């Protein structure tokens, strides 16, 4: 008697229930994840556990997301290991931020086809804790995700995903390996997160806006489709500067060419009220388009305010000397909270000379020679987050080895959205509930810049109180 019969269940078409009944294929799909000891697996739509049963649950932990109540309780019984957590609900509503405290996370699933594109966007959106995905999707979606320029399948889905992920077609699966048989072929695809050095940098939202507008009418020229966002003359100039014809259409540009185009369109497509533009760019100009220069993340000649042991200003000294001679100096950390009481954390760029790729306060930076702490806090939120705000000082941290010889003034600010991250300084970022941050710090303190940990401890009580007032 089959498991379905035992459960007195019949497959629900509305939930995309087609069960994989080929064990060899199921094992092969799990093997493609190349799971290592201590990693965490997130499985979407485990159903009756066809893939789950091949997970090495003595070596890895797993979260199973299943929308069907009957299957969720079946899975709970079948996989009762303490390393497994079954979550009943819609995977599209799953808050993947909770996974940052798990370290290396990999995603697997034979996706329900009615919602596979939305799931791909949901689980790949930044900030994303997932490093690799092996997913079965309907072949048509797989074709679009993996498509190359100038093919009929190439579209915004291809461009947006391929910018951050190396994507491979692994295998076509015929309908016969599923029960009931779906009407179409399926494709197993692999997505591996690119190293940040290999990801062309551009503000996420700006990029998405340009790409989606560009592909909104595939057959039209970009000078037409993008004229919804910017003057068509600017599009022509930006195309010409990238060596592209003014007659180009969306499907002819590679993901890299799209990034270059969106960069050249620069301020015309600004998504925020960011008033400080990338260095080298003035006010938006309708006449000419200037590509933003790729500035280094830090300028070693920057003159920092050096202070004495009582935090009294002495003189300005260049950044390299301040750090090499461990001179006492000043810094600000700003924690931006939203109305839900979540704090915005940034992941520092790989280019940073200190704490590259560590998670840090919303914005932080050195106080320049002659600059006040308050002015510096306002400048940092503007430069790094594109926010016009007046942060409020709430704590001071004394200089020590742990703060890298910095006297730190800690500020709070409020914003509901950060849409214009400075991509030269920040790899990614997002709002996180304090409970998640607490658990994350507890389980993986090494993921954070040490200055942030000092500041966060200092304001934790204050933030906790603010949370309980809500
Ligand atoms: N992994 C199983 C297999 O390979 O046999 C089942 C795959 S079946 C194609 C899709 C599974 O996703 C079903 O178990 C279905 O109940 C579940 N599902 C459908 N929509 C879902 C959603 N929005 N969130 C989570 N699970 C969902």
Coordinates of C-alpha atoms and ligand atoms in Angstrom, one line a residue:
X1 CA 0.0 0.0 0.0
X2 CA 1.5 3.4 -0.9
X3 CA 2.1 6.1 1.6
X4 CA -0.6 8.2 0.0
X5 CA -3.1 5.5 0.4
X6 CA -2.1 4.9 4.0
X7 CA -2.6 8.6 4.6
X8 CA -5.9 8.5 2.8
X9 CA -4.6 11.4 0.7
X10 CA -4.8 12.1 -3.0
X11 CA -2.4 14.5 -4.8
X12 CA -3.6 18.0 -4.8
X13 CA -3.2 19.7 -8.2
X14 CA -3.7 23.1 -6.6
X15 CA -0.5 22.5 -4.5
X16 CA 1.5 21.3 -7.4
X17 CA 1.8 17.8 -5.9
X18 CA 3.7 15.5 -8.3
X19 CA 5.8 13.1 -6.3
X20 CA 9.2 11.8 -7.4
X21 CA 9.1 8.0 -7.4
X22 CA 12.6 7.3 -8.8
X23 CA 14.9 6.7 -5.8
X24 CA 18.1 6.9 -7.8
X25 CA 17.1 10.3 -9.1
X26 CA 16.2 11.5 -5.6
X27 CA 19.5 10.4 -4.3
X28 CA 21.4 12.0 -7.2
X29 CA 19.6 15.4 -6.6
X30 CA 20.6 15.4 -2.9
X31 CA 24.2 14.4 -3.9
X32 CA 24.4 17.4 -6.1
X33 CA 24.2 19.6 -3.0
X34 CA 27.6 18.2 -1.9
X35 CA 26.7 18.5 1.7
X36 CA 29.4 18.9 4.3
X37 CA 29.4 18.2 8.0
X38 CA 27.6 20.9 10.0
X39 CA 25.8 22.5 7.0
X40 CA 22.1 23.3 7.1
X41 CA 19.6 22.3 4.4
X42 CA 16.3 24.0 3.7
X43 CA 13.9 21.9 1.7
X44 CA 10.9 23.4 -0.1
X45 CA 7.9 21.2 -0.4
X46 CA 9.2 17.9 0.9
X47 CA 5.9 16.2 0.4
X48 CA 6.3 12.6 1.5
X49 CA 10.0 12.9 1.9
X50 CA 11.3 11.6 -1.4
X51 CA 14.4 13.9 -1.3
X52 CA 14.5 14.2 2.5
X53 CA 15.2 10.6 3.1
X54 CA 18.6 11.0 1.3
X55 CA 19.7 13.9 3.5
X56 CA 22.6 12.8 5.8
X57 CA 20.7 13.9 8.9
X58 CA 23.4 12.6 11.2
X59 CA 25.8 15.2 9.7
X60 CA 23.6 18.1 8.6
X61 CA 20.5 19.8 10.1
X62 CA 17.4 20.6 8.1
X63 CA 14.3 22.8 7.9
X64 CA 11.4 21.4 5.9
X65 CA 8.8 23.8 4.6
X66 CA 5.6 22.1 3.7
X67 CA 2.2 23.7 3.0
X68 CA 0.1 20.6 3.2
X69 CA -1.0 20.0 6.8
X70 CA -1.3 16.2 6.4
X71 CA 2.2 15.9 4.9
X72 CA 3.7 18.2 7.5
X73 CA 2.5 16.0 10.3
X74 CA 3.6 12.8 8.4
X75 CA 7.1 14.3 8.0
X76 CA 7.2 15.3 11.6
X77 CA 6.8 11.6 12.6
X78 CA 9.0 10.2 9.8
X79 CA 11.9 12.6 10.5
X80 CA 11.9 12.9 14.2
X81 CA 15.7 13.5 14.5
X82 CA 16.5 16.6 16.7
X83 CA 18.4 18.0 13.7
X84 CA 15.1 18.3 11.7
X85 CA 12.5 21.1 12.0
X86 CA 9.3 20.8 10.0
X87 CA 7.5 24.1 9.3
X88 CA 3.9 24.0 8.2
X89 CA 3.1 26.9 5.9
X90 CA 3.7 28.7 2.6
X91 CA 7.4 28.7 1.7
X92 CA 6.8 32.1 0.1
X93 CA 6.1 33.5 3.6
X94 CA 9.1 31.9 5.2
X95 CA 11.4 34.4 6.8
X96 CA 14.9 33.2 5.7
X97 CA 16.6 35.8 7.9
X98 CA 16.4 33.2 10.7
X99 CA 18.9 31.1 8.7
X100 CA 21.9 33.5 9.1
X101 CA 22.7 31.9 12.4
X102 CA 23.0 28.5 10.8
X103 CA 26.2 29.2 8.8
X104 CA 26.4 27.5 5.4
X105 CA 22.9 26.9 4.1
X106 CA 21.9 25.0 1.0
X107 CA 18.4 24.9 -0.6
X108 CA 16.8 21.8 -2.3
X109 CA 13.4 21.1 -3.6
X110 CA 11.3 19.6 -6.4
X111 CA 9.3 22.8 -6.5
X112 CA 5.5 23.1 -6.9
X113 CA 5.4 24.5 -10.4
X114 CA 2.5 26.9 -9.9
X115 CA 4.8 29.1 -7.8
X116 CA 8.3 28.2 -8.8
X117 CA 9.3 31.6 -10.3
X118 CA 8.1 33.4 -7.2
X119 CA 10.0 30.9 -5.0
X120 CA 13.2 31.5 -7.0
X121 CA 12.9 35.2 -6.4
X122 CA 11.9 34.9 -2.7
X123 CA 14.9 32.6 -1.8
X124 CA 17.5 34.4 -3.9
X125 CA 16.6 37.9 -2.8
X126 CA 19.1 39.8 -0.7
X127 CA 20.0 39.5 2.1
X128 CA 20.4 35.9 1.3
X129 CA 21.9 33.3 3.6
X130 CA 21.9 30.5 0.9
X131 CA 25.1 29.5 -0.9
X132 CA 23.8 26.9 -3.2
X133 CA 20.5 25.6 -4.6
X134 CA 19.6 22.4 -6.4
X135 CA 16.0 22.7 -7.7
X136 CA 13.7 20.9 -10.0
X137 CA 11.5 23.3 -12.0
X138 CA 9.3 23.0 -15.0
X139 CA 11.7 22.9 -18.0
X140 CA 10.3 26.2 -19.4
X141 CA 11.2 28.1 -16.3
X142 CA 14.6 26.3 -16.2
X143 CA 15.2 27.4 -19.8
X144 CA 14.5 31.0 -18.9
X145 CA 16.7 31.0 -15.8
X146 CA 19.7 29.6 -17.7
X147 CA 19.1 31.4 -21.0
X148 CA 21.8 33.2 -22.9
X149 CA 21.4 36.6 -24.6
X150 CA 19.6 36.6 -28.0
X151 CA 17.6 33.4 -27.2
X152 CA 13.8 33.5 -27.0
X153 CA 13.9 32.5 -23.4
X154 CA 16.3 35.2 -22.3
X155 CA 14.5 37.7 -20.1
X156 CA 14.6 39.7 -16.8
X157 CA 14.5 36.4 -14.8
X158 CA 17.8 35.3 -16.5
X159 CA 19.5 38.7 -16.1
X160 CA 18.5 39.3 -12.5
X161 CA 19.5 35.8 -11.3
X162 CA 22.6 35.4 -13.4
X163 CA 24.1 38.6 -11.9
X164 CA 24.6 37.0 -8.5
X165 CA 24.5 33.2 -9.2
X166 CA 26.4 30.8 -11.4
X167 CA 23.6 28.8 -12.9
X168 CA 23.9 25.3 -14.5
X169 CA 21.4 23.0 -16.2
X170 CA 21.9 19.6 -14.6
X171 CA 19.4 17.2 -16.1
X172 CA 16.0 17.1 -17.9
X173 CA 13.5 14.8 -16.1
X174 CA 10.6 13.3 -18.1
X175 CA 7.0 13.4 -16.7
X176 CA 7.2 9.6 -16.1
X177 CA 9.4 9.9 -13.0
X178 CA 6.6 11.7 -11.1
X179 CA 3.3 10.6 -9.8
X180 CA 0.9 11.9 -11.0
X181 CA 2.7 12.8 -14.2
X182 CA 3.0 16.5 -14.8
X183 CA 2.1 17.8 -18.3
X184 CA 5.6 19.1 -19.0
X185 CA 9.2 18.1 -18.8
X186 CA 11.2 19.2 -15.8
X187 CA 14.7 20.5 -15.4
X188 CA 17.1 20.2 -12.4
X189 CA 19.1 23.4 -12.1
X190 CA 22.0 24.3 -9.8
X191 CA 22.6 27.9 -8.6
X192 CA 25.8 28.7 -6.8
X193 CA 26.3 32.1 -5.3
X194 CA 29.1 34.0 -7.0
X195 CA 32.0 35.4 -4.9
X196 CA 31.4 39.1 -4.3
X197 CA 34.5 39.9 -6.4
X198 CA 32.7 38.3 -9.4
X199 CA 29.4 40.2 -9.0
X200 CA 29.1 43.3 -11.0
X201 CA 28.2 45.9 -8.4
X202 CA 25.1 48.1 -8.7
X203 CA 22.2 49.0 -6.4
X204 CA 19.8 46.1 -6.4
X205 CA 16.6 48.1 -6.7
X206 CA 17.9 50.4 -9.4
X207 CA 19.1 47.4 -11.4
X208 CA 15.8 45.6 -11.2
X209 CA 13.9 48.7 -12.2
X210 CA 16.0 49.2 -15.3
X211 CA 16.0 45.5 -16.4
X212 CA 12.3 45.1 -15.9
X213 CA 11.5 48.3 -17.8
X214 CA 13.9 47.1 -20.6
X215 CA 12.2 43.8 -21.0
X216 CA 8.7 45.1 -20.6
X217 CA 8.3 45.0 -24.4
X218 CA 10.8 42.6 -25.8
X219 CA 10.5 43.6 -29.5
X220 CA 11.0 47.3 -28.9
X221 CA 14.3 49.2 -28.9
X222 CA 15.8 50.1 -25.5
X223 CA 15.6 53.7 -26.4
X224 CA 11.8 53.2 -26.4
X225 CA 11.3 50.9 -23.4
X226 CA 13.7 52.8 -21.1
X227 CA 12.3 56.1 -22.0
X228 CA 9.7 55.5 -19.3
X229 CA 12.6 56.0 -16.9
X230 CA 15.0 58.3 -18.6
X231 CA 15.2 60.6 -21.7
X232 CA 15.8 58.4 -24.8
X233 CA 18.8 60.6 -25.6
X234 CA 20.4 59.5 -22.3
X235 CA 19.7 55.9 -23.2
X236 CA 21.3 56.4 -26.6
X237 CA 24.4 57.9 -25.0
X238 CA 24.7 55.2 -22.4
X239 CA 24.4 52.5 -25.1
X240 CA 27.0 54.2 -27.2
X241 CA 29.4 54.6 -24.3
X242 CA 29.2 50.8 -23.8
X243 CA 29.9 50.2 -27.5
X244 CA 26.3 49.2 -28.2
X245 CA 24.0 50.3 -31.0
X246 CA 21.2 52.8 -30.4
X247 CA 18.9 50.1 -32.0
X248 CA 19.7 47.5 -29.3
X249 CA 16.9 45.5 -27.8
X250 CA 16.8 44.0 -24.3
X251 CA 17.5 40.5 -25.3
X252 CA 20.8 41.4 -26.9
X253 CA 22.5 42.6 -23.7
X254 CA 24.5 40.2 -21.5
X255 CA 23.9 40.5 -17.7
X256 CA 27.2 42.4 -17.5
X257 CA 26.1 44.8 -20.3
X258 CA 22.9 45.4 -18.4
X259 CA 24.9 46.3 -15.3
X260 CA 27.0 48.7 -17.3
X261 CA 24.0 50.3 -18.9
X262 CA 22.2 50.7 -15.6
X263 CA 25.4 52.3 -14.1
X264 CA 25.6 54.7 -17.0
X265 CA 22.0 55.7 -16.6
X266 CA 23.1 56.4 -13.0
X267 CA 21.2 59.2 -11.4
X268 CA 18.4 59.2 -13.9
X269 CA 17.1 56.0 -12.4
X270 CA 17.8 56.9 -8.8
X271 CA 15.2 55.1 -6.6
X272 CA 15.7 57.1 -3.4
X273 CA 15.9 60.7 -2.3
X274 CA 19.6 60.1 -1.9
X275 CA 21.1 63.6 -2.2
X276 CA 24.7 62.5 -2.1
X277 CA 25.5 61.0 -5.4
X278 CA 28.3 58.5 -6.1
X279 CA 31.6 60.5 -6.2
X280 CA 32.1 62.2 -9.5
X281 CA 28.4 62.6 -10.3
X282 CA 26.7 65.9 -10.1
X283 CA 23.0 66.6 -10.3
X284 CA 21.1 64.5 -12.8
X285 CA 21.7 65.9 -16.2
X286 CA 19.4 65.4 -19.2
X287 CA 22.2 66.1 -21.7
X288 CA 25.1 63.9 -20.8
X289 CA 25.5 60.6 -19.0
X290 CA 28.6 60.0 -16.9
X291 CA 29.5 56.5 -15.6
X292 CA 30.1 56.6 -11.9
X293 CA 33.8 55.9 -11.2
X294 CA 34.7 52.7 -9.2
X295 CA 36.3 54.4 -6.2
X296 CA 38.3 52.3 -3.7
X297 CA 36.3 51.6 -0.6
X298 CA 38.8 53.5 1.6
X299 CA 41.2 56.3 1.0
X300 CA 44.4 55.8 3.1
X301 CA 45.1 59.5 2.8
X302 CA 41.8 60.5 4.5
X303 CA 42.7 62.7 7.5
X304 CA 41.2 61.4 10.7
X305 CA 40.7 63.2 14.0
X306 CA 43.3 61.8 16.5
X307 CA 42.5 62.4 20.1
X308 CA 44.0 61.9 23.6
X309 CA 42.9 59.5 26.3
X310 CA 40.1 61.8 27.3
X311 CA 38.8 61.9 23.7
X312 CA 40.1 65.5 23.3
X313 CA 41.1 66.4 19.7
X314 CA 44.9 66.6 19.1
X315 CA 45.4 66.8 15.3
X316 CA 44.5 65.2 11.9
X317 CA 46.5 62.2 10.8
X318 CA 46.2 60.1 7.7
X319 CA 44.2 56.9 8.1
X320 CA 47.1 54.5 7.3
X321 CA 49.3 56.0 10.0
X322 CA 46.4 56.1 12.5
X323 CA 46.0 52.3 12.0
X324 CA 49.6 51.3 11.8
X325 CA 50.6 53.3 14.9
X326 CA 47.4 52.4 16.8
X327 CA 46.6 56.1 17.5
X328 CA 43.5 56.9 19.5
X329 CA 40.8 58.3 17.1
X330 CA 37.0 58.7 16.7
X331 CA 34.2 56.8 15.0
X332 CA 30.5 56.7 14.8
X333 CA 28.1 53.7 14.5
X334 CA 24.5 54.3 13.5
X335 CA 21.8 51.7 14.1
X336 CA 18.8 52.4 11.9
X337 CA 15.5 50.9 13.2
X338 CA 12.2 50.6 11.4
X339 CA 8.8 50.9 13.0
X340 CA 8.7 47.1 13.6
X341 CA 11.7 47.5 15.8
X342 CA 14.0 45.7 13.4
X343 CA 17.6 46.9 13.0
X344 CA 19.3 47.4 9.7
X345 CA 22.6 45.5 9.4
X346 CA 25.1 45.9 6.6
X347 CA 27.6 43.4 5.3
X348 CA 30.9 45.1 4.7
X349 CA 32.3 45.0 1.2
X350 CA 35.1 42.5 0.4
X351 CA 37.1 45.6 -0.5
X352 CA 37.3 46.9 3.1
X353 CA 40.7 46.9 4.7
X354 CA 39.3 46.0 8.0
X355 CA 36.6 43.3 8.7
X356 CA 35.9 42.6 5.0
X357 CA 32.6 40.7 4.5
X358 CA 31.7 41.0 8.3
X359 CA 28.2 42.1 9.4
X360 CA 28.2 45.6 10.9
X361 CA 26.1 48.4 12.2
X362 CA 23.7 50.1 9.7
X363 CA 26.4 52.7 8.9
X364 CA 29.7 53.4 10.5
X365 CA 32.8 55.5 9.9
X366 CA 35.7 57.5 11.1
X367 CA 35.3 61.1 12.3
X368 CA 37.3 63.3 10.0
X369 CA 39.7 66.0 11.3
X370 CA 37.7 68.9 12.6
X371 CA 34.4 67.1 12.2
X372 CA 31.9 66.7 15.1
X373 CA 30.5 63.3 16.0
X374 CA 27.0 64.5 15.0
X375 CA 28.0 65.8 11.6
X376 CA 29.9 62.5 11.0
X377 CA 26.8 60.4 11.9
X378 CA 24.7 62.4 9.4
X379 CA 27.3 62.1 6.7
X380 CA 27.7 58.4 7.1
X381 CA 24.0 57.5 6.8
X382 CA 23.8 59.7 3.8
X383 CA 26.9 58.3 2.1
X384 CA 26.4 54.7 2.9
X385 CA 22.6 54.3 3.0
X386 CA 21.3 57.3 1.0
X387 CA 19.3 58.5 4.0
X388 CA 18.7 62.0 5.0
X389 CA 18.4 61.7 8.8
X390 CA 19.4 63.2 12.0
X391 CA 20.7 60.3 14.1
X392 CA 20.3 60.7 17.9
X393 CA 23.3 59.8 20.1
X394 CA 22.5 57.2 22.7
X395 CA 25.8 55.8 24.0
X396 CA 29.6 56.2 24.0
X397 CA 32.1 53.4 23.9
X398 CA 35.6 54.1 25.2
X399 CA 38.6 53.3 23.0
X400 CA 40.2 49.9 23.5
X401 CA 41.9 47.1 21.7
X402 CA 38.4 45.7 20.9
X403 CA 37.2 48.9 19.3
X404 CA 40.5 49.2 17.3
X405 CA 41.5 52.3 19.4
X406 CA 38.3 54.1 18.5
X407 CA 36.2 56.2 20.8
X408 CA 32.8 55.3 19.4
X409 CA 29.7 57.4 19.6
X410 CA 26.6 55.2 19.0
X411 CA 23.5 56.7 17.3
X412 CA 20.0 55.6 16.5
X413 CA 18.0 56.7 13.4
X414 CA 14.7 55.6 12.0
X415 CA 13.8 54.6 8.4
X416 CA 11.3 52.1 6.9
X417 CA 13.3 51.3 3.8
X418 CA 16.9 51.5 2.7
X419 CA 16.9 51.5 -1.1
X420 CA 20.2 52.9 -2.1
X421 CA 23.1 51.1 -0.5
X422 CA 26.5 52.4 -1.4
X423 CA 27.7 49.3 -3.2
X424 CA 31.3 50.2 -3.0
X425 CA 31.2 50.0 0.7
X426 CA 28.5 47.5 1.3
X427 CA 27.9 44.0 -0.1
X428 CA 24.4 43.7 1.1
X429 CA 22.1 44.5 4.0
X430 CA 18.7 44.2 5.5
X431 CA 16.5 44.8 8.5
X432 CA 16.6 42.0 11.1
X433 CA 14.4 41.4 14.2
X434 CA 16.4 41.8 17.4
X435 CA 15.7 38.3 18.4
X436 CA 17.3 37.0 15.2
X437 CA 20.4 39.2 15.7
X438 CA 20.7 38.1 19.4
X439 CA 20.6 34.4 18.3
X440 CA 23.0 35.0 15.5
X441 CA 25.6 36.8 17.6
X442 CA 25.3 34.0 20.2
X443 CA 25.8 31.2 17.7
X444 CA 28.3 32.9 15.3
X445 CA 30.0 35.9 16.8
X446 CA 32.7 35.7 14.2
X447 CA 30.3 36.8 11.5
X448 CA 30.4 40.4 12.9
X449 CA 32.8 43.2 13.1
X450 CA 34.1 43.5 16.6
X451 CA 33.2 47.2 16.9
X452 CA 29.6 46.4 16.1
X453 CA 29.5 43.8 18.9
X454 CA 30.7 46.4 21.3
X455 CA 28.1 48.9 20.2
X456 CA 25.3 46.5 20.0
X457 CA 25.9 45.2 23.6
X458 CA 25.9 48.8 24.8
X459 CA 22.5 49.6 23.2
X460 CA 20.9 46.1 23.6
X461 CA 19.1 47.0 26.8
X462 CA 17.8 50.2 25.2
X463 CA 16.7 48.5 22.0
X464 CA 15.1 45.7 24.0
X465 CA 13.1 48.3 26.1
X466 CA 12.0 50.0 22.9
X467 CA 10.8 46.7 21.5
X468 CA 8.7 45.9 24.6
X469 CA 7.1 49.4 24.5
X470 CA 5.6 48.5 21.1
Ligands
LIG1 N1 9.5 16.8 -2.7 C1 8.4 15.9 -3.0 C2 8.8 15.0 -4.1 O1 9.8 15.2 -4.8 O2 8.2 13.9 -4.2 C3 7.2 16.7 -3.4 C4 7.3 17.6 -4.5 S1 5.8 18.3 -5.1 C5 6.3 18.7 -6.8 C6 5.7 19.9 -4.4 C7 5.5 19.9 -2.9 O3 5.4 21.3 -2.4 C8 4.2 19.3 -2.3 O4 4.5 18.5 -1.2 C9 3.3 20.4 -2.0 O5 2.4 20.2 -0.9 C10 4.3 21.4 -1.5 N2 3.9 22.8 -1.7 C11 3.1 23.4 -2.6 N3 3.0 24.7 -2.5 C12 3.8 25.0 -1.4 C13 4.2 26.2 -0.8 N4 3.7 27.4 -1.2 N5 5.0 26.2 0.3 C14 5.5 25.0 0.7 N6 5.2 23.8 0.1 C15 4.4 23.8 -0.9

